[in-house]
Amino acid sequence: MDAYSEIIQGARVWQGVLDTNVMVDDLVKAGHRLADAAKVGNWPEVMKVLDSEWSWLVINQWRPGGQAWFTVLHQAAWHGAPTDVVEELLERGALRYLRDAKGRTPFDVAVARNRTTNLRGLLQPPRSSLTDKQVRALDAQLAKLIDGRIQGRVYEGDLRKVLRYPPVEILQELPGQRVWFPMPAKYGFHIELQRGGLEVKSWCGFVEGSGQAHLVTPEGTVLVDQGFV
């Protein structure tokens, strides 16, 4: 196993590319199939798509090119899906902390739609180990770090129009509390939550020795290693 594979092993993939022009056609088609099934509450079809398109899809992605950022779990909350469906989605890795474009978690959607107490209980995010202030600060520092690494190398202009960075909140719900964020030009970011801060390893697959490791805290970012991968 090479250094690249060792770093990302076991991390959850974050599909944060918003620009469908740089996505593989099969990924776009599979994403639309999943979103279409979830939008009408066809849960057998949702599970079928997740099973058949596992090589392309991640359960927490929204419609490719869509602006609402509604995931399957958001749709389950909207429709008031049976509890066994929600339980299966959670077992498959659906995230309760993930927010849509309006800042709503699936739990928020369930409350607004006056869904059952049992459903809301399933969708309630686990207790946070971070304060809201810490989350906002870490999100800002992480965005600043990623911007500095890829601005002008992957995209020109406003990166927020083409990329959605992984929210720090979701790391609290992931096994190992880490995520792998691949993007065009073979750039990638491995992000791990550690004691109220983040360890972020990043590199470009086309450039030997481009690896950098940063320690990110709410107060700032420090380069702790470089030259690997």
mmCIF file with all atom_site columns, C-alpha atoms in Angstrom:
data_model
loop_
_atom_site.group_PDB
_atom_site.id
_atom_site.type_symbol
_atom_site.label_atom_id
_atom_site.label_alt_id
_atom_site.label_comp_id
_atom_site.label_asym_id
_atom_site.label_entity_id
_atom_site.label_seq_id
_atom_site.pdbx_PDB_ins_code
_atom_site.Cartn_x
_atom_site.Cartn_y
_atom_site.Cartn_z
_atom_site.occupancy
_atom_site.B_iso_or_equiv
_atom_site.pdbx_formal_charge
_atom_site.auth_seq_id
_atom_site.auth_comp_id
_atom_site.auth_asym_id
_atom_site.auth_atom_id
_atom_site.pdbx_PDB_model_num
ATOM 1   C CA . MET A 1 1   ? 0.000   0.000  0.000   1.00 0.00 ? 1   MET A CA 1
ATOM 2   C CA . ASP A 1 2   ? 1.419   3.432  -1.003  1.00 0.00 ? 2   ASP A CA 1
ATOM 3   C CA . ALA A 1 3   ? 1.495   6.506  1.237   1.00 0.00 ? 3   ALA A CA 1
ATOM 4   C CA . TYR A 1 4   ? -1.536  8.001  -0.519  1.00 0.00 ? 4   TYR A CA 1
ATOM 5   C CA . SER A 1 5   ? -3.682  4.920  0.144   1.00 0.00 ? 5   SER A CA 1
ATOM 6   C CA . GLU A 1 6   ? -2.507  4.623  3.732   1.00 0.00 ? 6   GLU A CA 1
ATOM 7   C CA . ILE A 1 7   ? -3.576  8.186  4.517   1.00 0.00 ? 7   ILE A CA 1
ATOM 8   C CA . ILE A 1 8   ? -7.096  7.966  3.082   1.00 0.00 ? 8   ILE A CA 1
ATOM 9   C CA . GLN A 1 9   ? -7.833  4.381  4.183   1.00 0.00 ? 9   GLN A CA 1
ATOM 10  C CA . GLY A 1 10  ? -11.027 4.238  6.227   1.00 0.00 ? 10  GLY A CA 1
ATOM 11  C CA . ALA A 1 11  ? -11.983 7.871  5.625   1.00 0.00 ? 11  ALA A CA 1
ATOM 12  C CA . ARG A 1 12  ? -15.512 8.731  4.435   1.00 0.00 ? 12  ARG A CA 1
ATOM 13  C CA . VAL A 1 13  ? -15.614 10.326 0.972   1.00 0.00 ? 13  VAL A CA 1
ATOM 14  C CA . TRP A 1 14  ? -17.038 13.849 0.769   1.00 0.00 ? 14  TRP A CA 1
ATOM 15  C CA . GLN A 1 15  ? -18.521 14.506 -2.681  1.00 0.00 ? 15  GLN A CA 1
ATOM 16  C CA . GLY A 1 16  ? -18.256 18.289 -2.554  1.00 0.00 ? 16  GLY A CA 1
ATOM 17  C CA . VAL A 1 17  ? -17.814 19.182 -6.221  1.00 0.00 ? 17  VAL A CA 1
ATOM 18  C CA . LEU A 1 18  ? -20.757 21.321 -7.378  1.00 0.00 ? 18  LEU A CA 1
ATOM 19  C CA . ASP A 1 19  ? -19.674 21.752 -10.996 1.00 0.00 ? 19  ASP A CA 1
ATOM 20  C CA . THR A 1 20  ? -21.184 18.904 -13.050 1.00 0.00 ? 20  THR A CA 1
ATOM 21  C CA . ASN A 1 21  ? -18.923 19.812 -15.981 1.00 0.00 ? 21  ASN A CA 1
ATOM 22  C CA . VAL A 1 22  ? -16.005 18.136 -14.235 1.00 0.00 ? 22  VAL A CA 1
ATOM 23  C CA . MET A 1 23  ? -17.960 15.117 -12.969 1.00 0.00 ? 23  MET A CA 1
ATOM 24  C CA . VAL A 1 24  ? -17.903 11.724 -14.669 1.00 0.00 ? 24  VAL A CA 1
ATOM 25  C CA . ASP A 1 25  ? -21.144 11.167 -16.605 1.00 0.00 ? 25  ASP A CA 1
ATOM 26  C CA . ASP A 1 26  ? -21.887 7.933  -14.734 1.00 0.00 ? 26  ASP A CA 1
ATOM 27  C CA . LEU A 1 27  ? -21.676 9.773  -11.414 1.00 0.00 ? 27  LEU A CA 1
ATOM 28  C CA . VAL A 1 28  ? -24.076 12.471 -12.608 1.00 0.00 ? 28  VAL A CA 1
ATOM 29  C CA . LYS A 1 29  ? -26.573 9.910  -13.930 1.00 0.00 ? 29  LYS A CA 1
ATOM 30  C CA . ALA A 1 30  ? -26.441 7.826  -10.761 1.00 0.00 ? 30  ALA A CA 1
ATOM 31  C CA . GLY A 1 31  ? -26.836 10.928 -8.615  1.00 0.00 ? 31  GLY A CA 1
ATOM 32  C CA . HIS A 1 32  ? -29.948 11.969 -10.499 1.00 0.00 ? 32  HIS A CA 1
ATOM 33  C CA . ARG A 1 33  ? -31.434 8.465  -10.176 1.00 0.00 ? 33  ARG A CA 1
ATOM 34  C CA . LEU A 1 34  ? -30.920 8.584  -6.421  1.00 0.00 ? 34  LEU A CA 1
ATOM 35  C CA . ALA A 1 35  ? -32.319 12.100 -6.085  1.00 0.00 ? 35  ALA A CA 1
ATOM 36  C CA . ASP A 1 36  ? -35.350 11.312 -8.260  1.00 0.00 ? 36  ASP A CA 1
ATOM 37  C CA . ALA A 1 37  ? -36.237 8.238  -6.192  1.00 0.00 ? 37  ALA A CA 1
ATOM 38  C CA . ALA A 1 38  ? -35.823 10.067 -2.874  1.00 0.00 ? 38  ALA A CA 1
ATOM 39  C CA . LYS A 1 39  ? -37.822 13.084 -4.054  1.00 0.00 ? 39  LYS A CA 1
ATOM 40  C CA . VAL A 1 40  ? -40.954 10.964 -4.565  1.00 0.00 ? 40  VAL A CA 1
ATOM 41  C CA . GLY A 1 41  ? -40.346 8.815  -1.472  1.00 0.00 ? 41  GLY A CA 1
ATOM 42  C CA . ASN A 1 42  ? -39.678 5.611  -3.420  1.00 0.00 ? 42  ASN A CA 1
ATOM 43  C CA . TRP A 1 43  ? -37.565 3.948  -0.742  1.00 0.00 ? 43  TRP A CA 1
ATOM 44  C CA . PRO A 1 44  ? -37.184 0.510  -2.423  1.00 0.00 ? 44  PRO A CA 1
ATOM 45  C CA . GLU A 1 45  ? -35.785 2.303  -5.467  1.00 0.00 ? 45  GLU A CA 1
ATOM 46  C CA . VAL A 1 46  ? -33.499 4.407  -3.251  1.00 0.00 ? 46  VAL A CA 1
ATOM 47  C CA . MET A 1 47  ? -31.990 1.264  -1.722  1.00 0.00 ? 47  MET A CA 1
ATOM 48  C CA . LYS A 1 48  ? -31.734 -0.368 -5.145  1.00 0.00 ? 48  LYS A CA 1
ATOM 49  C CA . VAL A 1 49  ? -29.813 2.596  -6.544  1.00 0.00 ? 49  VAL A CA 1
ATOM 50  C CA . LEU A 1 50  ? -27.519 2.726  -3.520  1.00 0.00 ? 50  LEU A CA 1
ATOM 51  C CA . ASP A 1 51  ? -26.770 -0.984 -3.923  1.00 0.00 ? 51  ASP A CA 1
ATOM 52  C CA . SER A 1 52  ? -26.271 -0.934 -7.698  1.00 0.00 ? 52  SER A CA 1
ATOM 53  C CA . GLU A 1 53  ? -24.348 2.351  -7.944  1.00 0.00 ? 53  GLU A CA 1
ATOM 54  C CA . TRP A 1 54  ? -22.126 1.993  -4.882  1.00 0.00 ? 54  TRP A CA 1
ATOM 55  C CA . SER A 1 55  ? -18.968 2.559  -6.936  1.00 0.00 ? 55  SER A CA 1
ATOM 56  C CA . TRP A 1 56  ? -20.191 6.081  -7.842  1.00 0.00 ? 56  TRP A CA 1
ATOM 57  C CA . LEU A 1 57  ? -22.528 7.237  -5.113  1.00 0.00 ? 57  LEU A CA 1
ATOM 58  C CA . VAL A 1 58  ? -22.049 8.306  -1.523  1.00 0.00 ? 58  VAL A CA 1
ATOM 59  C CA . ILE A 1 59  ? -25.229 8.266  0.542   1.00 0.00 ? 59  ILE A CA 1
ATOM 60  C CA . ASN A 1 60  ? -24.805 11.856 1.724   1.00 0.00 ? 60  ASN A CA 1
ATOM 61  C CA . GLN A 1 61  ? -24.619 13.481 -1.680  1.00 0.00 ? 61  GLN A CA 1
ATOM 62  C CA . TRP A 1 62  ? -27.317 15.730 -3.046  1.00 0.00 ? 62  TRP A CA 1
ATOM 63  C CA . ARG A 1 63  ? -28.569 16.020 -6.637  1.00 0.00 ? 63  ARG A CA 1
ATOM 64  C CA . PRO A 1 64  ? -25.613 16.739 -8.957  1.00 0.00 ? 64  PRO A CA 1
ATOM 65  C CA . GLY A 1 65  ? -25.815 20.399 -9.875  1.00 0.00 ? 65  GLY A CA 1
ATOM 66  C CA . GLY A 1 66  ? -28.712 20.934 -7.453  1.00 0.00 ? 66  GLY A CA 1
ATOM 67  C CA . GLN A 1 67  ? -28.808 24.017 -5.261  1.00 0.00 ? 67  GLN A CA 1
ATOM 68  C CA . ALA A 1 68  ? -31.024 22.787 -2.401  1.00 0.00 ? 68  ALA A CA 1
ATOM 69  C CA . TRP A 1 69  ? -28.434 20.258 -1.097  1.00 0.00 ? 69  TRP A CA 1
ATOM 70  C CA . PHE A 1 70  ? -31.248 17.960 0.003   1.00 0.00 ? 70  PHE A CA 1
ATOM 71  C CA . THR A 1 71  ? -29.834 14.521 0.778   1.00 0.00 ? 71  THR A CA 1
ATOM 72  C CA . VAL A 1 72  ? -31.750 11.246 0.931   1.00 0.00 ? 72  VAL A CA 1
ATOM 73  C CA . LEU A 1 73  ? -32.055 11.676 4.702   1.00 0.00 ? 73  LEU A CA 1
ATOM 74  C CA . HIS A 1 74  ? -33.520 15.165 4.240   1.00 0.00 ? 74  HIS A CA 1
ATOM 75  C CA . GLN A 1 75  ? -36.081 13.673 1.853   1.00 0.00 ? 75  GLN A CA 1
ATOM 76  C CA . ALA A 1 76  ? -36.886 10.922 4.344   1.00 0.00 ? 76  ALA A CA 1
ATOM 77  C CA . ALA A 1 77  ? -37.606 13.610 6.946   1.00 0.00 ? 77  ALA A CA 1
ATOM 78  C CA . TRP A 1 78  ? -39.690 15.591 4.456   1.00 0.00 ? 78  TRP A CA 1
ATOM 79  C CA . HIS A 1 79  ? -41.851 12.620 3.472   1.00 0.00 ? 79  HIS A CA 1
ATOM 80  C CA . GLY A 1 80  ? -42.085 11.158 6.976   1.00 0.00 ? 80  GLY A CA 1
ATOM 81  C CA . ALA A 1 81  ? -40.482 7.897  5.871   1.00 0.00 ? 81  ALA A CA 1
ATOM 82  C CA . PRO A 1 82  ? -41.085 4.723  7.915   1.00 0.00 ? 82  PRO A CA 1
ATOM 83  C CA . THR A 1 83  ? -38.687 4.372  10.819  1.00 0.00 ? 83  THR A CA 1
ATOM 84  C CA . ASP A 1 84  ? -37.187 1.180  9.362   1.00 0.00 ? 84  ASP A CA 1
ATOM 85  C CA . VAL A 1 85  ? -36.219 3.129  6.229   1.00 0.00 ? 85  VAL A CA 1
ATOM 86  C CA . VAL A 1 86  ? -34.546 5.854  8.276   1.00 0.00 ? 86  VAL A CA 1
ATOM 87  C CA . GLU A 1 87  ? -32.770 3.266  10.397  1.00 0.00 ? 87  GLU A CA 1
ATOM 88  C CA . GLU A 1 88  ? -31.373 1.623  7.270   1.00 0.00 ? 88  GLU A CA 1
ATOM 89  C CA . LEU A 1 89  ? -30.224 4.952  5.860   1.00 0.00 ? 89  LEU A CA 1
ATOM 90  C CA . LEU A 1 90  ? -28.432 5.692  9.116   1.00 0.00 ? 90  LEU A CA 1
ATOM 91  C CA . GLU A 1 91  ? -26.837 2.238  9.087   1.00 0.00 ? 91  GLU A CA 1
ATOM 92  C CA . ARG A 1 92  ? -25.614 2.963  5.561   1.00 0.00 ? 92  ARG A CA 1
ATOM 93  C CA . GLY A 1 93  ? -23.912 6.130  6.809   1.00 0.00 ? 93  GLY A CA 1
ATOM 94  C CA . ALA A 1 94  ? -26.451 8.928  6.315   1.00 0.00 ? 94  ALA A CA 1
ATOM 95  C CA . LEU A 1 95  ? -25.415 11.929 8.424   1.00 0.00 ? 95  LEU A CA 1
ATOM 96  C CA . ARG A 1 96  ? -27.767 13.707 10.805  1.00 0.00 ? 96  ARG A CA 1
ATOM 97  C CA . TYR A 1 97  ? -25.484 16.731 11.145  1.00 0.00 ? 97  TYR A CA 1
ATOM 98  C CA . LEU A 1 98  ? -25.413 17.466 7.404   1.00 0.00 ? 98  LEU A CA 1
ATOM 99  C CA . ARG A 1 99  ? -27.308 20.642 6.492   1.00 0.00 ? 99  ARG A CA 1
ATOM 100 C CA . ASP A 1 100 ? -29.085 21.663 3.307   1.00 0.00 ? 100 ASP A CA 1
ATOM 101 C CA . ALA A 1 101 ? -28.537 24.985 1.538   1.00 0.00 ? 101 ALA A CA 1
ATOM 102 C CA . LYS A 1 102 ? -30.860 26.699 4.037   1.00 0.00 ? 102 LYS A CA 1
ATOM 103 C CA . GLY A 1 103 ? -28.881 25.378 6.986   1.00 0.00 ? 103 GLY A CA 1
ATOM 104 C CA . ARG A 1 104 ? -31.422 22.715 7.973   1.00 0.00 ? 104 ARG A CA 1
ATOM 105 C CA . THR A 1 105 ? -30.528 19.272 9.266   1.00 0.00 ? 105 THR A CA 1
ATOM 106 C CA . PRO A 1 106 ? -32.921 16.380 8.542   1.00 0.00 ? 106 PRO A CA 1
ATOM 107 C CA . PHE A 1 107 ? -34.114 16.784 12.140  1.00 0.00 ? 107 PHE A CA 1
ATOM 108 C CA . ASP A 1 108 ? -34.997 20.438 11.459  1.00 0.00 ? 108 ASP A CA 1
ATOM 109 C CA . VAL A 1 109 ? -36.995 19.351 8.408   1.00 0.00 ? 109 VAL A CA 1
ATOM 110 C CA . ALA A 1 110 ? -38.827 16.703 10.439  1.00 0.00 ? 110 ALA A CA 1
ATOM 111 C CA . VAL A 1 111 ? -39.744 19.249 13.122  1.00 0.00 ? 111 VAL A CA 1
ATOM 112 C CA . ALA A 1 112 ? -40.968 21.771 10.531  1.00 0.00 ? 112 ALA A CA 1
ATOM 113 C CA . ARG A 1 113 ? -43.075 19.064 8.879   1.00 0.00 ? 113 ARG A CA 1
ATOM 114 C CA . ASN A 1 114 ? -44.477 17.962 12.266  1.00 0.00 ? 114 ASN A CA 1
ATOM 115 C CA . ARG A 1 115 ? -43.278 14.392 11.900  1.00 0.00 ? 115 ARG A CA 1
ATOM 116 C CA . THR A 1 116 ? -43.667 11.729 14.574  1.00 0.00 ? 116 THR A CA 1
ATOM 117 C CA . THR A 1 117 ? -41.713 11.757 17.807  1.00 0.00 ? 117 THR A CA 1
ATOM 118 C CA . ASN A 1 118 ? -40.091 8.432  16.869  1.00 0.00 ? 118 ASN A CA 1
ATOM 119 C CA . LEU A 1 119 ? -38.855 9.794  13.550  1.00 0.00 ? 119 LEU A CA 1
ATOM 120 C CA . ARG A 1 120 ? -37.549 12.979 15.115  1.00 0.00 ? 120 ARG A CA 1
ATOM 121 C CA . GLY A 1 121 ? -35.781 10.892 17.745  1.00 0.00 ? 121 GLY A CA 1
ATOM 122 C CA . LEU A 1 122 ? -33.950 8.931  15.054  1.00 0.00 ? 122 LEU A CA 1
ATOM 123 C CA . LEU A 1 123 ? -32.952 12.107 13.246  1.00 0.00 ? 123 LEU A CA 1
ATOM 124 C CA . GLN A 1 124 ? -31.762 14.027 16.319  1.00 0.00 ? 124 GLN A CA 1
ATOM 125 C CA . PRO A 1 125 ? -28.007 14.660 15.843  1.00 0.00 ? 125 PRO A CA 1
ATOM 126 C CA . PRO A 1 126 ? -25.780 13.239 18.597  1.00 0.00 ? 126 PRO A CA 1
ATOM 127 C CA . ARG A 1 127 ? -24.506 15.570 21.279  1.00 0.00 ? 127 ARG A CA 1
ATOM 128 C CA . SER A 1 128 ? -21.806 17.826 19.906  1.00 0.00 ? 128 SER A CA 1
ATOM 129 C CA . SER A 1 129 ? -18.303 17.819 21.338  1.00 0.00 ? 129 SER A CA 1
ATOM 130 C CA . LEU A 1 130 ? -17.785 21.322 19.908  1.00 0.00 ? 130 LEU A CA 1
ATOM 131 C CA . THR A 1 131 ? -19.514 24.602 20.641  1.00 0.00 ? 131 THR A CA 1
ATOM 132 C CA . ASP A 1 132 ? -21.211 26.492 17.815  1.00 0.00 ? 132 ASP A CA 1
ATOM 133 C CA . LYS A 1 133 ? -18.477 29.115 18.067  1.00 0.00 ? 133 LYS A CA 1
ATOM 134 C CA . GLN A 1 134 ? -15.757 26.475 17.674  1.00 0.00 ? 134 GLN A CA 1
ATOM 135 C CA . VAL A 1 135 ? -17.527 24.934 14.674  1.00 0.00 ? 135 VAL A CA 1
ATOM 136 C CA . ARG A 1 136 ? -17.828 28.298 12.913  1.00 0.00 ? 136 ARG A CA 1
ATOM 137 C CA . ALA A 1 137 ? -14.190 29.143 13.603  1.00 0.00 ? 137 ALA A CA 1
ATOM 138 C CA . LEU A 1 138 ? -12.916 25.761 12.405  1.00 0.00 ? 138 LEU A CA 1
ATOM 139 C CA . ASP A 1 139 ? -15.068 25.949 9.274   1.00 0.00 ? 139 ASP A CA 1
ATOM 140 C CA . ALA A 1 140 ? -13.587 29.356 8.492   1.00 0.00 ? 140 ALA A CA 1
ATOM 141 C CA . GLN A 1 141 ? -9.994  28.255 9.108   1.00 0.00 ? 141 GLN A CA 1
ATOM 142 C CA . LEU A 1 142 ? -10.473 25.077 7.037   1.00 0.00 ? 142 LEU A CA 1
ATOM 143 C CA . ALA A 1 143 ? -11.951 27.065 4.139   1.00 0.00 ? 143 ALA A CA 1
ATOM 144 C CA . LYS A 1 144 ? -9.036  29.501 4.286   1.00 0.00 ? 144 LYS A CA 1
ATOM 145 C CA . LEU A 1 145 ? -6.548  26.618 4.167   1.00 0.00 ? 145 LEU A CA 1
ATOM 146 C CA . ILE A 1 146 ? -8.236  24.865 1.231   1.00 0.00 ? 146 ILE A CA 1
ATOM 147 C CA . ASP A 1 147 ? -8.575  28.146 -0.656  1.00 0.00 ? 147 ASP A CA 1
ATOM 148 C CA . GLY A 1 148 ? -4.875  28.793 -0.251  1.00 0.00 ? 148 GLY A CA 1
ATOM 149 C CA . ARG A 1 149 ? -3.951  25.354 -1.547  1.00 0.00 ? 149 ARG A CA 1
ATOM 150 C CA . ILE A 1 150 ? -6.145  25.269 -4.660  1.00 0.00 ? 150 ILE A CA 1
ATOM 151 C CA . GLN A 1 151 ? -6.949  28.853 -5.694  1.00 0.00 ? 151 GLN A CA 1
ATOM 152 C CA . GLY A 1 152 ? -5.793  29.269 -9.293  1.00 0.00 ? 152 GLY A CA 1
ATOM 153 C CA . ARG A 1 153 ? -4.704  25.632 -9.473  1.00 0.00 ? 153 ARG A CA 1
ATOM 154 C CA . VAL A 1 154 ? -8.050  23.839 -9.604  1.00 0.00 ? 154 VAL A CA 1
ATOM 155 C CA . TYR A 1 155 ? -10.442 26.728 -10.297 1.00 0.00 ? 155 TYR A CA 1
ATOM 156 C CA . GLU A 1 156 ? -10.275 30.458 -10.888 1.00 0.00 ? 156 GLU A CA 1
ATOM 157 C CA . GLY A 1 157 ? -12.739 32.877 -9.332  1.00 0.00 ? 157 GLY A CA 1
ATOM 158 C CA . ASP A 1 158 ? -15.223 32.158 -6.560  1.00 0.00 ? 158 ASP A CA 1
ATOM 159 C CA . LEU A 1 159 ? -14.526 28.653 -5.278  1.00 0.00 ? 159 LEU A CA 1
ATOM 160 C CA . ARG A 1 160 ? -17.838 28.576 -3.373  1.00 0.00 ? 160 ARG A CA 1
ATOM 161 C CA . LYS A 1 161 ? -19.689 28.397 -6.681  1.00 0.00 ? 161 LYS A CA 1
ATOM 162 C CA . VAL A 1 162 ? -17.997 25.150 -7.695  1.00 0.00 ? 162 VAL A CA 1
ATOM 163 C CA . LEU A 1 163 ? -17.054 23.448 -4.412  1.00 0.00 ? 163 LEU A CA 1
ATOM 164 C CA . ARG A 1 164 ? -18.713 22.769 -1.072  1.00 0.00 ? 164 ARG A CA 1
ATOM 165 C CA . TYR A 1 165 ? -16.155 22.141 1.637   1.00 0.00 ? 165 TYR A CA 1
ATOM 166 C CA . PRO A 1 166 ? -16.884 19.449 4.250   1.00 0.00 ? 166 PRO A CA 1
ATOM 167 C CA . PRO A 1 167 ? -18.599 20.985 7.305   1.00 0.00 ? 167 PRO A CA 1
ATOM 168 C CA . VAL A 1 168 ? -16.679 20.374 10.507  1.00 0.00 ? 168 VAL A CA 1
ATOM 169 C CA . GLU A 1 169 ? -19.927 19.371 12.261  1.00 0.00 ? 169 GLU A CA 1
ATOM 170 C CA . ILE A 1 170 ? -20.225 16.125 10.284  1.00 0.00 ? 170 ILE A CA 1
ATOM 171 C CA . LEU A 1 171 ? -16.843 14.863 11.480  1.00 0.00 ? 171 LEU A CA 1
ATOM 172 C CA . GLN A 1 172 ? -18.366 14.256 14.901  1.00 0.00 ? 172 GLN A CA 1
ATOM 173 C CA . GLU A 1 173 ? -20.639 11.629 13.366  1.00 0.00 ? 173 GLU A CA 1
ATOM 174 C CA . LEU A 1 174 ? -18.092 9.803  11.198  1.00 0.00 ? 174 LEU A CA 1
ATOM 175 C CA . PRO A 1 175 ? -16.215 6.635  12.162  1.00 0.00 ? 175 PRO A CA 1
ATOM 176 C CA . GLY A 1 176 ? -12.713 7.756  13.054  1.00 0.00 ? 176 GLY A CA 1
ATOM 177 C CA . GLN A 1 177 ? -13.962 11.344 12.665  1.00 0.00 ? 177 GLN A CA 1
ATOM 178 C CA . ARG A 1 178 ? -12.272 11.804 9.301   1.00 0.00 ? 178 ARG A CA 1
ATOM 179 C CA . VAL A 1 179 ? -13.217 12.566 5.741   1.00 0.00 ? 179 VAL A CA 1
ATOM 180 C CA . TRP A 1 180 ? -11.521 12.429 2.341   1.00 0.00 ? 180 TRP A CA 1
ATOM 181 C CA . PHE A 1 181 ? -12.335 15.302 -0.026  1.00 0.00 ? 181 PHE A CA 1
ATOM 182 C CA . PRO A 1 182 ? -11.152 14.561 -3.594  1.00 0.00 ? 182 PRO A CA 1
ATOM 183 C CA . MET A 1 183 ? -11.387 17.229 -6.276  1.00 0.00 ? 183 MET A CA 1
ATOM 184 C CA . PRO A 1 184 ? -10.330 17.914 -9.882  1.00 0.00 ? 184 PRO A CA 1
ATOM 185 C CA . ALA A 1 185 ? -6.652  18.035 -10.883 1.00 0.00 ? 185 ALA A CA 1
ATOM 186 C CA . LYS A 1 186 ? -6.028  15.189 -8.425  1.00 0.00 ? 186 LYS A CA 1
ATOM 187 C CA . TYR A 1 187 ? -6.016  17.472 -5.427  1.00 0.00 ? 187 TYR A CA 1
ATOM 188 C CA . GLY A 1 188 ? -7.261  15.945 -2.216  1.00 0.00 ? 188 GLY A CA 1
ATOM 189 C CA . PHE A 1 189 ? -7.747  16.804 1.450   1.00 0.00 ? 189 PHE A CA 1
ATOM 190 C CA . HIS A 1 190 ? -7.803  14.304 4.312   1.00 0.00 ? 190 HIS A CA 1
ATOM 191 C CA . ILE A 1 191 ? -9.450  15.981 7.297   1.00 0.00 ? 191 ILE A CA 1
ATOM 192 C CA . GLU A 1 192 ? -9.539  14.522 10.801  1.00 0.00 ? 192 GLU A CA 1
ATOM 193 C CA . LEU A 1 193 ? -11.072 15.916 13.971  1.00 0.00 ? 193 LEU A CA 1
ATOM 194 C CA . GLN A 1 194 ? -8.640  15.767 16.885  1.00 0.00 ? 194 GLN A CA 1
ATOM 195 C CA . ARG A 1 195 ? -9.303  17.202 20.359  1.00 0.00 ? 195 ARG A CA 1
ATOM 196 C CA . GLY A 1 196 ? -11.184 20.281 19.241  1.00 0.00 ? 196 GLY A CA 1
ATOM 197 C CA . GLY A 1 197 ? -8.946  20.900 16.227  1.00 0.00 ? 197 GLY A CA 1
ATOM 198 C CA . LEU A 1 198 ? -8.280  19.438 12.791  1.00 0.00 ? 198 LEU A CA 1
ATOM 199 C CA . GLU A 1 199 ? -5.380  17.599 11.215  1.00 0.00 ? 199 GLU A CA 1
ATOM 200 C CA . VAL A 1 200 ? -5.498  18.314 7.484   1.00 0.00 ? 200 VAL A CA 1
ATOM 201 C CA . LYS A 1 201 ? -3.265  16.482 4.996   1.00 0.00 ? 201 LYS A CA 1
ATOM 202 C CA . SER A 1 202 ? -3.351  17.629 1.382   1.00 0.00 ? 202 SER A CA 1
ATOM 203 C CA . TRP A 1 203 ? -1.515  17.068 -1.878  1.00 0.00 ? 203 TRP A CA 1
ATOM 204 C CA . CYS A 1 204 ? -1.736  17.028 -5.656  1.00 0.00 ? 204 CYS A CA 1
ATOM 205 C CA . GLY A 1 205 ? -1.424  13.591 -7.243  1.00 0.00 ? 205 GLY A CA 1
ATOM 206 C CA . PHE A 1 206 ? 0.388   15.073 -10.242 1.00 0.00 ? 206 PHE A CA 1
ATOM 207 C CA . VAL A 1 207 ? 3.156   16.704 -8.167  1.00 0.00 ? 207 VAL A CA 1
ATOM 208 C CA . GLU A 1 208 ? 5.602   14.509 -6.287  1.00 0.00 ? 208 GLU A CA 1
ATOM 209 C CA . GLY A 1 209 ? 6.372   15.724 -2.784  1.00 0.00 ? 209 GLY A CA 1
ATOM 210 C CA . SER A 1 210 ? 3.414   18.145 -2.758  1.00 0.00 ? 210 SER A CA 1
ATOM 211 C CA . GLY A 1 211 ? 2.026   16.803 0.506   1.00 0.00 ? 211 GLY A CA 1
ATOM 212 C CA . GLN A 1 212 ? 1.448   19.181 3.381   1.00 0.00 ? 212 GLN A CA 1
ATOM 213 C CA . ALA A 1 213 ? 0.067   18.546 6.860   1.00 0.00 ? 213 ALA A CA 1
ATOM 214 C CA . HIS A 1 214 ? -1.536  21.337 8.860   1.00 0.00 ? 214 HIS A CA 1
ATOM 215 C CA . LEU A 1 215 ? -2.889  21.613 12.371  1.00 0.00 ? 215 LEU A CA 1
ATOM 216 C CA . VAL A 1 216 ? -6.025  23.727 12.325  1.00 0.00 ? 216 VAL A CA 1
ATOM 217 C CA . THR A 1 217 ? -7.453  25.287 15.484  1.00 0.00 ? 217 THR A CA 1
ATOM 218 C CA . PRO A 1 218 ? -10.180 27.903 15.933  1.00 0.00 ? 218 PRO A CA 1
ATOM 219 C CA . GLU A 1 219 ? -7.392  30.468 16.283  1.00 0.00 ? 219 GLU A CA 1
ATOM 220 C CA . GLY A 1 220 ? -5.388  29.640 13.161  1.00 0.00 ? 220 GLY A CA 1
ATOM 221 C CA . THR A 1 221 ? -3.421  27.138 11.079  1.00 0.00 ? 221 THR A CA 1
ATOM 222 C CA . VAL A 1 222 ? 0.128   25.809 11.446  1.00 0.00 ? 222 VAL A CA 1
ATOM 223 C CA . LEU A 1 223 ? 2.138   23.837 8.863   1.00 0.00 ? 223 LEU A CA 1
ATOM 224 C CA . VAL A 1 224 ? 3.580   20.804 10.678  1.00 0.00 ? 224 VAL A CA 1
ATOM 225 C CA . ASP A 1 225 ? 4.936   18.651 7.826   1.00 0.00 ? 225 ASP A CA 1
ATOM 226 C CA . GLN A 1 226 ? 5.528   18.798 4.077   1.00 0.00 ? 226 GLN A CA 1
ATOM 227 C CA . GLY A 1 227 ? 7.128   16.993 1.157   1.00 0.00 ? 227 GLY A CA 1
ATOM 228 C CA . PHE A 1 228 ? 5.364   13.646 1.575   1.00 0.00 ? 228 PHE A CA 1
ATOM 229 C CA . VAL A 1 229 ? 3.268   11.736 -1.035  1.00 0.00 ? 229 VAL A CA 1
#
